[in-house]
PDB file of C-alpha atoms in Angstrom:
ATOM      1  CA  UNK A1110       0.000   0.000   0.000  1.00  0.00           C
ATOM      2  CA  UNK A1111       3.223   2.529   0.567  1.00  0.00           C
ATOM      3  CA  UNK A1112       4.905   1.649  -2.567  1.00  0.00           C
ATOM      4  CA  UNK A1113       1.357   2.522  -4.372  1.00  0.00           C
ATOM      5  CA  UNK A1114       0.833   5.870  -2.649  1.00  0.00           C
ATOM      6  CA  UNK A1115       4.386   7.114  -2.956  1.00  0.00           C
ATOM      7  CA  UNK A1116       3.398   6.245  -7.069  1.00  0.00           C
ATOM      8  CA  UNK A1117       0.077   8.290  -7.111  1.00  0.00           C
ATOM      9  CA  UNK A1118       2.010  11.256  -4.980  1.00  0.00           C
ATOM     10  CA  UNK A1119       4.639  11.066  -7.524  1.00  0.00           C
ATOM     11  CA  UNK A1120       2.029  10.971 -10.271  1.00  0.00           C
ATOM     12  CA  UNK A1121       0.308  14.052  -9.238  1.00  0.00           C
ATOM     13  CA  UNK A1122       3.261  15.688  -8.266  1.00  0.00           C
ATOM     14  CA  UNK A1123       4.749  15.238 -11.604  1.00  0.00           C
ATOM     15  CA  UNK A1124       1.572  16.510 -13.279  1.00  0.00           C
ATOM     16  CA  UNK A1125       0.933  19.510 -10.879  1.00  0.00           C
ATOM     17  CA  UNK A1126       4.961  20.490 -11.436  1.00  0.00           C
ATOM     18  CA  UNK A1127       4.775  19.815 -15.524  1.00  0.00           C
ATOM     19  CA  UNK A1128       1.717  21.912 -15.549  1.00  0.00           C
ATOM     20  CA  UNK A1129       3.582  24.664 -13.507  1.00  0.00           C
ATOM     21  CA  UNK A1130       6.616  24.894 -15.541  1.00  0.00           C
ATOM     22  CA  UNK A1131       4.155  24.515 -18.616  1.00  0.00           C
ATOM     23  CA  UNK A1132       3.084  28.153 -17.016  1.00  0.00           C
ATOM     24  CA  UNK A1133       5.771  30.074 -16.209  1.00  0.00           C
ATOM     25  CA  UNK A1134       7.224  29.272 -19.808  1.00  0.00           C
ATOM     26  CA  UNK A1135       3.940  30.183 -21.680  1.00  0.00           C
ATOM     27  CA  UNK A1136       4.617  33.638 -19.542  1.00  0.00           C
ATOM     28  CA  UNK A1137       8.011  34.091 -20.307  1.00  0.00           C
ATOM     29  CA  UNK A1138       8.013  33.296 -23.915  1.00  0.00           C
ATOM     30  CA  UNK A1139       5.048  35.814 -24.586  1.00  0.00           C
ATOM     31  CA  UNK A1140       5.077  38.429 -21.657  1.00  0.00           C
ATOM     32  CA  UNK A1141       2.843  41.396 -23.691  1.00  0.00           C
ATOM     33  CA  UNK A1142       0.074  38.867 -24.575  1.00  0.00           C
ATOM     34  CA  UNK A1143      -0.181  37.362 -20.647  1.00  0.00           C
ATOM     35  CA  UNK A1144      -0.420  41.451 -19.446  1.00  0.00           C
ATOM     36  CA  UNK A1145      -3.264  41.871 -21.339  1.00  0.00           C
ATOM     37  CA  UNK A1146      -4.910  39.056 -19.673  1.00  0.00           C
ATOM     38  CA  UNK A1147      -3.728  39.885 -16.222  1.00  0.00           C
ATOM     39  CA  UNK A1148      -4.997  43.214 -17.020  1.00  0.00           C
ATOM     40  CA  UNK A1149      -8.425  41.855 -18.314  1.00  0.00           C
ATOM     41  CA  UNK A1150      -8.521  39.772 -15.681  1.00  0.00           C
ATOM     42  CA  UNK A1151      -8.442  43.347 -12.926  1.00  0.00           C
ATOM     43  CA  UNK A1152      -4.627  42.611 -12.234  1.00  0.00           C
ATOM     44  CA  UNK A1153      -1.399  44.876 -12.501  1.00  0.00           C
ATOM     45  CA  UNK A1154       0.410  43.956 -15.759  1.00  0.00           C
ATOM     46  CA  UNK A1155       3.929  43.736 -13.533  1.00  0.00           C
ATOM     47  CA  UNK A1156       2.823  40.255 -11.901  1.00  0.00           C
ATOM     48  CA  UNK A1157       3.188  38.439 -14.661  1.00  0.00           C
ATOM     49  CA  UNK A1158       6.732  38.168 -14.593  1.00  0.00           C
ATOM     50  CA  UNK A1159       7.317  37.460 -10.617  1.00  0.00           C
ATOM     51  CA  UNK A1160       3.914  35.103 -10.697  1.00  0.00           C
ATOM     52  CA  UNK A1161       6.060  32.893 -13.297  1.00  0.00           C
ATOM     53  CA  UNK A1162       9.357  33.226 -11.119  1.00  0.00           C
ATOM     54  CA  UNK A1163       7.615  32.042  -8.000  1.00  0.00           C
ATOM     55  CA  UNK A1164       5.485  29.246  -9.806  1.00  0.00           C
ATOM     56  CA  UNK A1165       9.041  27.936 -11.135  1.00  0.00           C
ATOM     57  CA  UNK A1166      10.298  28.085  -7.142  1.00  0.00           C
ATOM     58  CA  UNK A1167       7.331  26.872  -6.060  1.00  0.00           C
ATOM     59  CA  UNK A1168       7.909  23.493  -7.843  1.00  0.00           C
ATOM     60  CA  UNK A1169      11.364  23.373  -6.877  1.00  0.00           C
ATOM     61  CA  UNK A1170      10.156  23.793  -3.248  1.00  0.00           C
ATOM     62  CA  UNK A1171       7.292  20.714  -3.913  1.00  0.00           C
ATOM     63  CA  UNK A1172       9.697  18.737  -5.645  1.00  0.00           C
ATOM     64  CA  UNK A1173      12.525  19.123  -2.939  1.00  0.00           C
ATOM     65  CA  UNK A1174      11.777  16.849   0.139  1.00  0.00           C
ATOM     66  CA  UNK A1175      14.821  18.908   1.962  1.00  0.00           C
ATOM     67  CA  UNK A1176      12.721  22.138   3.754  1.00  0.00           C
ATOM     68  CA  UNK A1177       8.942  20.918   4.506  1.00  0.00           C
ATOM     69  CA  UNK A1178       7.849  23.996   5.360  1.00  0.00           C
ATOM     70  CA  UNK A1179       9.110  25.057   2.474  1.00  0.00           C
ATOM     71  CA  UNK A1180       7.205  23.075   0.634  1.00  0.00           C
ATOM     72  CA  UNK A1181       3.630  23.437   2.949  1.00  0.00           C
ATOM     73  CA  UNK A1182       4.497  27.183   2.188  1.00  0.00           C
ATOM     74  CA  UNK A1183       4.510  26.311  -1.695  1.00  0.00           C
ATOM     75  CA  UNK A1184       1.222  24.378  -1.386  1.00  0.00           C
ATOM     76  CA  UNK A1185      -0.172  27.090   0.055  1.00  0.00           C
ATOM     77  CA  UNK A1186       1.093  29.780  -2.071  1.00  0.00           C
ATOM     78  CA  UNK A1187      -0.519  27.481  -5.657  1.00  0.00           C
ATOM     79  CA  UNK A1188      -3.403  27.343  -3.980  1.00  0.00           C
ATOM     80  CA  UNK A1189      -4.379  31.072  -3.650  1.00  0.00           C
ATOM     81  CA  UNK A1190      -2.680  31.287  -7.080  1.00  0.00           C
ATOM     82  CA  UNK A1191      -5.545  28.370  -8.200  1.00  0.00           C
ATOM     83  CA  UNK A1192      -8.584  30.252  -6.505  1.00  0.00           C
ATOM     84  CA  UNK A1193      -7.242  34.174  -7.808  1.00  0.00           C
ATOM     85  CA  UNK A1194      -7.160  32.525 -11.257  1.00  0.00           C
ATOM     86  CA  UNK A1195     -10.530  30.482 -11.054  1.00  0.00           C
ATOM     87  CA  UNK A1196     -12.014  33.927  -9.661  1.00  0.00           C
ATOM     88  CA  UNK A1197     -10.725  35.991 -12.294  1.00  0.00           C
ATOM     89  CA  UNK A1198     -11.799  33.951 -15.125  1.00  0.00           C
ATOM     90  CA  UNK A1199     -15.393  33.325 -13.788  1.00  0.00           C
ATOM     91  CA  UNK A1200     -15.772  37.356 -13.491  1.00  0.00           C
ATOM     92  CA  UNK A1201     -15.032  37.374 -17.012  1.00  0.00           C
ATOM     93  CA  UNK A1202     -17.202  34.926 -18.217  1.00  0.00           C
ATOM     94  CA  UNK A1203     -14.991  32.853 -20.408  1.00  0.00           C
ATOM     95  CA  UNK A1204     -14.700  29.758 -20.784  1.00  0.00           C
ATOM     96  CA  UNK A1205     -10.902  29.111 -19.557  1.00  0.00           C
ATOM     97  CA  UNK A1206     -12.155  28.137 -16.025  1.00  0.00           C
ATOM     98  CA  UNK A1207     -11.050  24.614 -16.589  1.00  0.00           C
ATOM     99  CA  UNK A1208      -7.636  25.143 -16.305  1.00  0.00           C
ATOM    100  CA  UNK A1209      -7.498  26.486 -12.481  1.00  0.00           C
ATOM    101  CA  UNK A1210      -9.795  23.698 -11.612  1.00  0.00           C
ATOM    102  CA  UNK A1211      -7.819  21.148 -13.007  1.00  0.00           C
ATOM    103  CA  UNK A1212      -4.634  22.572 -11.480  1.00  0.00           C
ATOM    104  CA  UNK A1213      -6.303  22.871  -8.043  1.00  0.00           C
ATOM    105  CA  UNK A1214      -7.650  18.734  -8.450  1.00  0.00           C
ATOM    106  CA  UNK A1215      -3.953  18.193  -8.810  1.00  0.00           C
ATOM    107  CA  UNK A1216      -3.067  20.371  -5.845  1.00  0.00           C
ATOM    108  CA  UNK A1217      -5.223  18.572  -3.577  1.00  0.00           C
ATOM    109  CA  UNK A1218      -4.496  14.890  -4.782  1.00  0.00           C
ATOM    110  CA  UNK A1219      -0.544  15.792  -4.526  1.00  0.00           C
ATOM    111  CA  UNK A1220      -0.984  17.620  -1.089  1.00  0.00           C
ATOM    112  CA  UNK A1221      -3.067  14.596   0.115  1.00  0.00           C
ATOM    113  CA  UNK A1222      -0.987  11.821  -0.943  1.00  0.00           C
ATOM    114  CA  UNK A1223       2.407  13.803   0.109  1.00  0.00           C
ATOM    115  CA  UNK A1224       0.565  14.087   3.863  1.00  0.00           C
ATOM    116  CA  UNK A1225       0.320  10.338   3.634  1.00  0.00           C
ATOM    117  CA  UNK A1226       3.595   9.485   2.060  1.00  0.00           C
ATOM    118  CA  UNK A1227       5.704  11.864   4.901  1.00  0.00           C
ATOM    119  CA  UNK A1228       3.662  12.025   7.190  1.00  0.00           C
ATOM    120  CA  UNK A1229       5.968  10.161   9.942  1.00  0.00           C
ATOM    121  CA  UNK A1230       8.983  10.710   7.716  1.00  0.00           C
ATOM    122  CA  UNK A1231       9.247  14.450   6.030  1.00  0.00           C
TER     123      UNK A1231
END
């Protein structure tokens, strides 16, 4: 049963982290286009470029088992990220919801399975 919930956490984990550096590229490699959004979405143009910095660090903290607070500290930080984006894109109406609910599933079924995997052993 551990050798099959280390898997899944390392499952999601992979998937949360390749969706995150999926993210921060997409804002790198076309900065202008993602401050429009932000700025669409009610948010200064300037956070695109730290929001991509600290979702790269942020997977570096998940993906690190050295500093666990750290790494609860990284949870938390994709989480608000999740729910600000979800918000945002429900004010607008379109239809690009899907992606912040997706990435917050993943959240939740890495942060669950990394609880169980650590838990006596971080």
């Amino acid at each position: 049963m551990k050798k099959r919930t280390k898997t899944l956490y390392w499952i999601f984990t992979g998937l949360l982290s390749l969706l995150m550096v999926t993210s921060a590229t997409r804002y790198f490699m076309d900065i202008e286009q993602f401050q429009n959004y932000f700025v669409a979405f009610g948010y200064n143009e300037r956070i695109v470029v730290p929001l991509a910095i600290a979702k790269l660090l942020a997977v570096v903290a998940i993906l690190g088992n050295k500093w666990p607070t750290l790494k609860e500290w990284a949870y938390a930080g994709l989480f608000f990220d999740f729910v600000l984006a979800l918000e945002a894109h429900i004010h607008l109406k379109d239809d690009q919801f899907f992606g912040p609910i997706i990435a917050l599933v993943l959240l939740a079924l890495s942060y669950s399975f990394y609880r169980k995997v650590f838990r006596n052993n971080p």
